[in-house]
JSON list of C-alpha atoms in Angstrom, two decimals:
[
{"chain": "A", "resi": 1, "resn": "UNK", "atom": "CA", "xyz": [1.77, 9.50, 10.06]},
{"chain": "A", "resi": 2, "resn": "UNK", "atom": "CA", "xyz": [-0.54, 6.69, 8.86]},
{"chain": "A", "resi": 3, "resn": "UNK", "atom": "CA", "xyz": [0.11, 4.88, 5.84]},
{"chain": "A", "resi": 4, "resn": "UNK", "atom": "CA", "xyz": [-3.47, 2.47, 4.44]},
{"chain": "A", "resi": 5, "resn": "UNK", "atom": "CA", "xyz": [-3.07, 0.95, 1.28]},
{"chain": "A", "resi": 6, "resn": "UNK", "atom": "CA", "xyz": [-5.09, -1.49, -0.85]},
{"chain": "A", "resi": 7, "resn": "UNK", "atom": "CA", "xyz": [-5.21, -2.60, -4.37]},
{"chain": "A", "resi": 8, "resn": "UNK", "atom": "CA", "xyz": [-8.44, -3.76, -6.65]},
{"chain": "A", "resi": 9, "resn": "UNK", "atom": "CA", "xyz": [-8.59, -6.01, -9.63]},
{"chain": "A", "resi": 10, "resn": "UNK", "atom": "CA", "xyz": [-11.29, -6.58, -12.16]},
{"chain": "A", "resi": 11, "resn": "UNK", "atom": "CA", "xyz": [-10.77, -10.27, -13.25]},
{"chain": "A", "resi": 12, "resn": "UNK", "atom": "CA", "xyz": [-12.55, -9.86, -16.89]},
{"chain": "A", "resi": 13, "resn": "UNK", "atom": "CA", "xyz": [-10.65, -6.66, -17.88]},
{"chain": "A", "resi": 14, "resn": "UNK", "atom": "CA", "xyz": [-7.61, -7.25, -16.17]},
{"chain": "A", "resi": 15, "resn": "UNK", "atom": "CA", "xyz": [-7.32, -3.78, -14.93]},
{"chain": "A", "resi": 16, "resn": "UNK", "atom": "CA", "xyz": [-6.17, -2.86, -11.33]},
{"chain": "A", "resi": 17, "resn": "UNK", "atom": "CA", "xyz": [-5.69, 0.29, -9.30]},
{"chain": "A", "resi": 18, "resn": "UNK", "atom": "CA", "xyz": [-4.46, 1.29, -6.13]},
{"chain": "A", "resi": 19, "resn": "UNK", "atom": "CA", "xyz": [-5.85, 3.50, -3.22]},
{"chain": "A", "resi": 20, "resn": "UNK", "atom": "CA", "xyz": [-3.52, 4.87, -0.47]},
{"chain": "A", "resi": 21, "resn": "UNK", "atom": "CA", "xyz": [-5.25, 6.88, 2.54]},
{"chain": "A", "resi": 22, "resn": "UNK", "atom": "CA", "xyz": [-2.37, 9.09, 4.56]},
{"chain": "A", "resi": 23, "resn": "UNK", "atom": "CA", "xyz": [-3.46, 10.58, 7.64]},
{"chain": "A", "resi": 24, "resn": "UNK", "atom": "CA", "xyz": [-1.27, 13.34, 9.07]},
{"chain": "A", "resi": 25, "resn": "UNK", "atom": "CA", "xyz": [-2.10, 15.04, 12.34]},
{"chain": "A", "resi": 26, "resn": "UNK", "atom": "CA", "xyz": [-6.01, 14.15, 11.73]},
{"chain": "A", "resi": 27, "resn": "UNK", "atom": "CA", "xyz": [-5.84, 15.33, 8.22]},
{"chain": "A", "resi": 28, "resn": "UNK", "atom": "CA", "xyz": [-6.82, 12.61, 5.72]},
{"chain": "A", "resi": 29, "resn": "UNK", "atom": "CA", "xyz": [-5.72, 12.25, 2.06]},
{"chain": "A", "resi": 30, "resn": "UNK", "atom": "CA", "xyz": [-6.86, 10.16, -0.12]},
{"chain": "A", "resi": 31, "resn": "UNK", "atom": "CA", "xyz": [-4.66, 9.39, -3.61]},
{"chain": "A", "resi": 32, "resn": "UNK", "atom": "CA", "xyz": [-5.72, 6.42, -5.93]},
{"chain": "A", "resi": 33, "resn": "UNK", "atom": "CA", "xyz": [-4.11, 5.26, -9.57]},
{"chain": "A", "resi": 34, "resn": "UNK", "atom": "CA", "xyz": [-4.12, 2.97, -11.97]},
{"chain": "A", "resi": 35, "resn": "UNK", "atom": "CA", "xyz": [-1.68, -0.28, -12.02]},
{"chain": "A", "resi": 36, "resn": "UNK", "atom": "CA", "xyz": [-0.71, -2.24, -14.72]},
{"chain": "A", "resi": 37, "resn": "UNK", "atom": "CA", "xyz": [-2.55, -5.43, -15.17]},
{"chain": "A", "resi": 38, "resn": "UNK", "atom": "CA", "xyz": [-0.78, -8.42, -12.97]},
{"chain": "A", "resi": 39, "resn": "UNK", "atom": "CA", "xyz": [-2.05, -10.97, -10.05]},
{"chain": "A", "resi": 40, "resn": "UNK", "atom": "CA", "xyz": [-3.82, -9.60, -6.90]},
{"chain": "A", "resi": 41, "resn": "UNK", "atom": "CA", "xyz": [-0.70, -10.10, -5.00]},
{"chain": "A", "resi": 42, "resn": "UNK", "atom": "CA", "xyz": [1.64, -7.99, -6.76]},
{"chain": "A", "resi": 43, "resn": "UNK", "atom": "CA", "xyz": [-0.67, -5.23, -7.22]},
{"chain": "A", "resi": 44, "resn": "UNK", "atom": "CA", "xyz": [-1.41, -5.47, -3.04]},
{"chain": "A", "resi": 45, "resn": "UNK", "atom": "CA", "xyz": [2.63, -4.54, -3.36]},
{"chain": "A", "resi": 46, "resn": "UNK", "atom": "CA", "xyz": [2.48, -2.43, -6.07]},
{"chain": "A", "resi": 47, "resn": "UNK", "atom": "CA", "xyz": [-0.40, -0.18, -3.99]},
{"chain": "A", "resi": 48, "resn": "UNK", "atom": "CA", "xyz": [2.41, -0.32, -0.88]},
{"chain": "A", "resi": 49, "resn": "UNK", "atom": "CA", "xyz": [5.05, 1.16, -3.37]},
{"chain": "A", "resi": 50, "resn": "UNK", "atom": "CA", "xyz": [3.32, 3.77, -4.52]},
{"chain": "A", "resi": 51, "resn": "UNK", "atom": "CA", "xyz": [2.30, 4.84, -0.65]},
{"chain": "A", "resi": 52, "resn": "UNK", "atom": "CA", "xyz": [5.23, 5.24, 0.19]},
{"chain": "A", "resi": 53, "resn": "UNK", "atom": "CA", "xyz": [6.44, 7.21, -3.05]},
{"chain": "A", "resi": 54, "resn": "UNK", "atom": "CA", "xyz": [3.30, 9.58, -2.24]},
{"chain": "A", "resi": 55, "resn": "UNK", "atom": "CA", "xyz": [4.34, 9.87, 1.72]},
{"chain": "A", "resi": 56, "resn": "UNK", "atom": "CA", "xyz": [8.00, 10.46, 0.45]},
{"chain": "A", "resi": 57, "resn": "UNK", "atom": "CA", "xyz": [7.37, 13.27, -2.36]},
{"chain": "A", "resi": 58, "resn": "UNK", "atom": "CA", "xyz": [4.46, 14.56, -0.43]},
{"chain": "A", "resi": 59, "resn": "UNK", "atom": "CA", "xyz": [6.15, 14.95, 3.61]},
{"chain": "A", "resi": 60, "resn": "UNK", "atom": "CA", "xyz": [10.09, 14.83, 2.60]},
{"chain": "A", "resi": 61, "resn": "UNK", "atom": "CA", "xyz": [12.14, 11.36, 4.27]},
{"chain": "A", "resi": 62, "resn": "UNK", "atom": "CA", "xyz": [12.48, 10.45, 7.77]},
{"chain": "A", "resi": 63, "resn": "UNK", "atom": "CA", "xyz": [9.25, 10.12, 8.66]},
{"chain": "A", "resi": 64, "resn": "UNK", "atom": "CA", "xyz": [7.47, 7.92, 11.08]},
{"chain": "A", "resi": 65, "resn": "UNK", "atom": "CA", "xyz": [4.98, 5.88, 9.44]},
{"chain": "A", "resi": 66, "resn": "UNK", "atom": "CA", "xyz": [2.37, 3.44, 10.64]},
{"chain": "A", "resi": 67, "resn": "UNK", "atom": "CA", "xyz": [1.58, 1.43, 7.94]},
{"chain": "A", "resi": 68, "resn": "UNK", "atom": "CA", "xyz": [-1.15, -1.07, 7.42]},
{"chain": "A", "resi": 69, "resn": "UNK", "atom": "CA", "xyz": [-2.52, -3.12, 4.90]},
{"chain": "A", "resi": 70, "resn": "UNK", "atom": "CA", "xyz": [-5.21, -5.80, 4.66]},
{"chain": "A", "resi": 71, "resn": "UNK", "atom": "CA", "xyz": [-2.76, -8.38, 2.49]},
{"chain": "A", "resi": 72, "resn": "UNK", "atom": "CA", "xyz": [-1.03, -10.73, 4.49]},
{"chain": "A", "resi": 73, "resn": "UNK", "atom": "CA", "xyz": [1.54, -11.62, 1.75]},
{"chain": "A", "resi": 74, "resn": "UNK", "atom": "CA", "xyz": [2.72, -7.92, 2.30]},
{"chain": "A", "resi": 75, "resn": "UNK", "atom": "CA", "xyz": [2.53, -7.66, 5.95]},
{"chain": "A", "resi": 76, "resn": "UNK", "atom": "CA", "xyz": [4.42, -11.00, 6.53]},
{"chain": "A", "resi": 77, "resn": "UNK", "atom": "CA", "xyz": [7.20, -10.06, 3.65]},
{"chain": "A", "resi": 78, "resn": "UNK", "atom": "CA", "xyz": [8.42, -6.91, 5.07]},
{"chain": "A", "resi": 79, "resn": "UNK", "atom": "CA", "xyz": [8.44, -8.54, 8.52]},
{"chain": "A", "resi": 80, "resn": "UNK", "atom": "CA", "xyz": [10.88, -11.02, 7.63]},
{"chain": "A", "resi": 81, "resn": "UNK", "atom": "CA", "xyz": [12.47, -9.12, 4.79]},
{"chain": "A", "resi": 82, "resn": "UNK", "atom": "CA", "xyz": [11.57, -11.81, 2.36]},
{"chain": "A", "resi": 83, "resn": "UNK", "atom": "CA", "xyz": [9.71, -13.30, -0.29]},
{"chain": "A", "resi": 84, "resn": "UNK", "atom": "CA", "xyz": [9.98, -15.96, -2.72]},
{"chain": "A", "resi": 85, "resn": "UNK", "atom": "CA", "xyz": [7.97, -15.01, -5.46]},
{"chain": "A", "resi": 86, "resn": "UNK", "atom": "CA", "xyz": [7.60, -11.36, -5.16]},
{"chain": "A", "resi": 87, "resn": "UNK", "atom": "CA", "xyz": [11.41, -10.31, -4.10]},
{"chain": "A", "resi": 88, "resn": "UNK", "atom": "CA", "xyz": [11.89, -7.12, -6.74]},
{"chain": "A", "resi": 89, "resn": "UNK", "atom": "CA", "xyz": [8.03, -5.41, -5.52]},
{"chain": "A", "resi": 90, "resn": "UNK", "atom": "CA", "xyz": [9.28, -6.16, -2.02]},
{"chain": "A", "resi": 91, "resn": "UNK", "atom": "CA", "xyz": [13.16, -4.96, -2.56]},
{"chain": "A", "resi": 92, "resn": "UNK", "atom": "CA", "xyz": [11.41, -1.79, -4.00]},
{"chain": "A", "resi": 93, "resn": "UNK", "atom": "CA", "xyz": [8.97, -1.39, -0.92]},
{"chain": "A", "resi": 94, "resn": "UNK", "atom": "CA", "xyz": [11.91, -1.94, 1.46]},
{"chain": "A", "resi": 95, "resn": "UNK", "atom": "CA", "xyz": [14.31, 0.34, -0.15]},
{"chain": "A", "resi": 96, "resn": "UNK", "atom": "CA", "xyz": [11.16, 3.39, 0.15]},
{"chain": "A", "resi": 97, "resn": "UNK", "atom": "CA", "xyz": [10.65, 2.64, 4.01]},
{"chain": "A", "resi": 98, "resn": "UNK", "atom": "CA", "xyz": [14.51, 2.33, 4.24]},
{"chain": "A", "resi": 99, "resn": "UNK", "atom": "CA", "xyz": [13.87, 5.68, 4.03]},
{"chain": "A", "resi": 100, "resn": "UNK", "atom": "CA", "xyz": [11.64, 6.74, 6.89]},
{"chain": "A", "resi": 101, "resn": "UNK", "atom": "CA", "xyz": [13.05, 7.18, 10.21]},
{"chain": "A", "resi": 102, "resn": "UNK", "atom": "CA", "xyz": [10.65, 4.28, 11.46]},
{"chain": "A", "resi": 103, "resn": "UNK", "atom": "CA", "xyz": [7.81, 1.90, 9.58]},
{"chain": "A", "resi": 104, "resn": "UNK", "atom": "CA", "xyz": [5.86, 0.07, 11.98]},
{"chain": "A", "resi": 105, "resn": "UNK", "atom": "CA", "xyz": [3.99, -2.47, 9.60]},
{"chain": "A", "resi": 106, "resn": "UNK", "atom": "CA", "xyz": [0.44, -4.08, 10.61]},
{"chain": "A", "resi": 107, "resn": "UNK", "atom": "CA", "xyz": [-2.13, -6.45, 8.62]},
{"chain": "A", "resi": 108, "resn": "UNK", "atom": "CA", "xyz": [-5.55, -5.43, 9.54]},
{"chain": "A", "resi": 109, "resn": "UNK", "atom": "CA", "xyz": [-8.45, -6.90, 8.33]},
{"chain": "A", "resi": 110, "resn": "UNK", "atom": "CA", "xyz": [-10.33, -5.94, 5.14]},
{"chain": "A", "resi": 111, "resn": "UNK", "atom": "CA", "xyz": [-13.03, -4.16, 7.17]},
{"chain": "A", "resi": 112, "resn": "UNK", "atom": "CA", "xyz": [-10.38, -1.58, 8.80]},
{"chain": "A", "resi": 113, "resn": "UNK", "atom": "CA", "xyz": [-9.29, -0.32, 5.65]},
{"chain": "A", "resi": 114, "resn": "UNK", "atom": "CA", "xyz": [-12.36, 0.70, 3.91]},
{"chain": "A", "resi": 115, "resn": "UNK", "atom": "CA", "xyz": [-10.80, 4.40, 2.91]},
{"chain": "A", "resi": 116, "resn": "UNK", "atom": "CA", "xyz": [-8.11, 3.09, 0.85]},
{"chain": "A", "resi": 117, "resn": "UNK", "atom": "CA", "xyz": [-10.64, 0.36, -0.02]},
{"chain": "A", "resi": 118, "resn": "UNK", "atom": "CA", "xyz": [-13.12, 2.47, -1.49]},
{"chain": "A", "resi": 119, "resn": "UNK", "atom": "CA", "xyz": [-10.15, 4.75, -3.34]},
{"chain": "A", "resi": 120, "resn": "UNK", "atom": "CA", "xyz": [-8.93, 1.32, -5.04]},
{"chain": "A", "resi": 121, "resn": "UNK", "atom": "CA", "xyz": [-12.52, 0.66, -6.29]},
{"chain": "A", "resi": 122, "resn": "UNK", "atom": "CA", "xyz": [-13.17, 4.23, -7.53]},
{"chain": "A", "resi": 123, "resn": "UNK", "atom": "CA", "xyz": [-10.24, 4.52, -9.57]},
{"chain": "A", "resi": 124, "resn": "UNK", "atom": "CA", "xyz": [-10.54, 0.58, -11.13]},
{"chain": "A", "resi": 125, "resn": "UNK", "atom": "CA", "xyz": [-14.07, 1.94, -12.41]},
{"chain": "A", "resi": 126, "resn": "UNK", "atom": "CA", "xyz": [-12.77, 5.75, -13.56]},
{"chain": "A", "resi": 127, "resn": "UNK", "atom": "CA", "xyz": [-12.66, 5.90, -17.75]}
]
């Protein structure tokens, strides 16, 4: 199971959004929402949370999840199970892959995560 998230913000409104891209034996599905207005770095977390909510309600626990993302604030807080300024969004993120059998985490850059790139940008500019 891959996990791709990736969050968008539009500085003037204030809005942000979330796309998540899981791939499951080849099949590819894309899911994107709204977030509540907040910093770029919490919503890159906020687009991680709900992921793993998705993967969780969608394929049951215990799964196996390779998970990337293109924020480096994420990536580097789950690998040390820590973060200064964004401890609750990364508590709540730890406690959902607490619940997979195994999360292997990677940053990749922007460019490798167009899909949940493009779902982030479509649903910042639906209504």
């Amino acid at each position: 199971m891959q996990l791709y998230t990736d969050a968008a913000l539009a500085p003037k409104s204030g809005r942000c959004a979330a796309g998540m891209l899981l791939i499951n034996a080849g099949h590819q599905s894309p899911y994107k929402q709204a977030l509540p207005a907040t910093d770029n770095h919490t919503a890159e977390f906020l687009a991680a949370i709900a992921g793993f909510k998705i993967l969780i309600d969608t394929y049951g626990p215990n799964q196996t999840v390779f998970f990337y993302t293109d924020s480096q604030i994420v990536a580097e807080s789950v690998d040390k199970a820590y973060s200064k300024h964004y401890a609750v969004e990364l508590a709540t993120l730890l406690n959902l892959q607490d619940q997979c059998q195994l999360v292997v985490t990677q940053w990749i850059a922007e460019s490798a995560n167009r899909g949940a790139h493009q779902l982030a940008q479509q649903a910042l500019h639906q209504n």
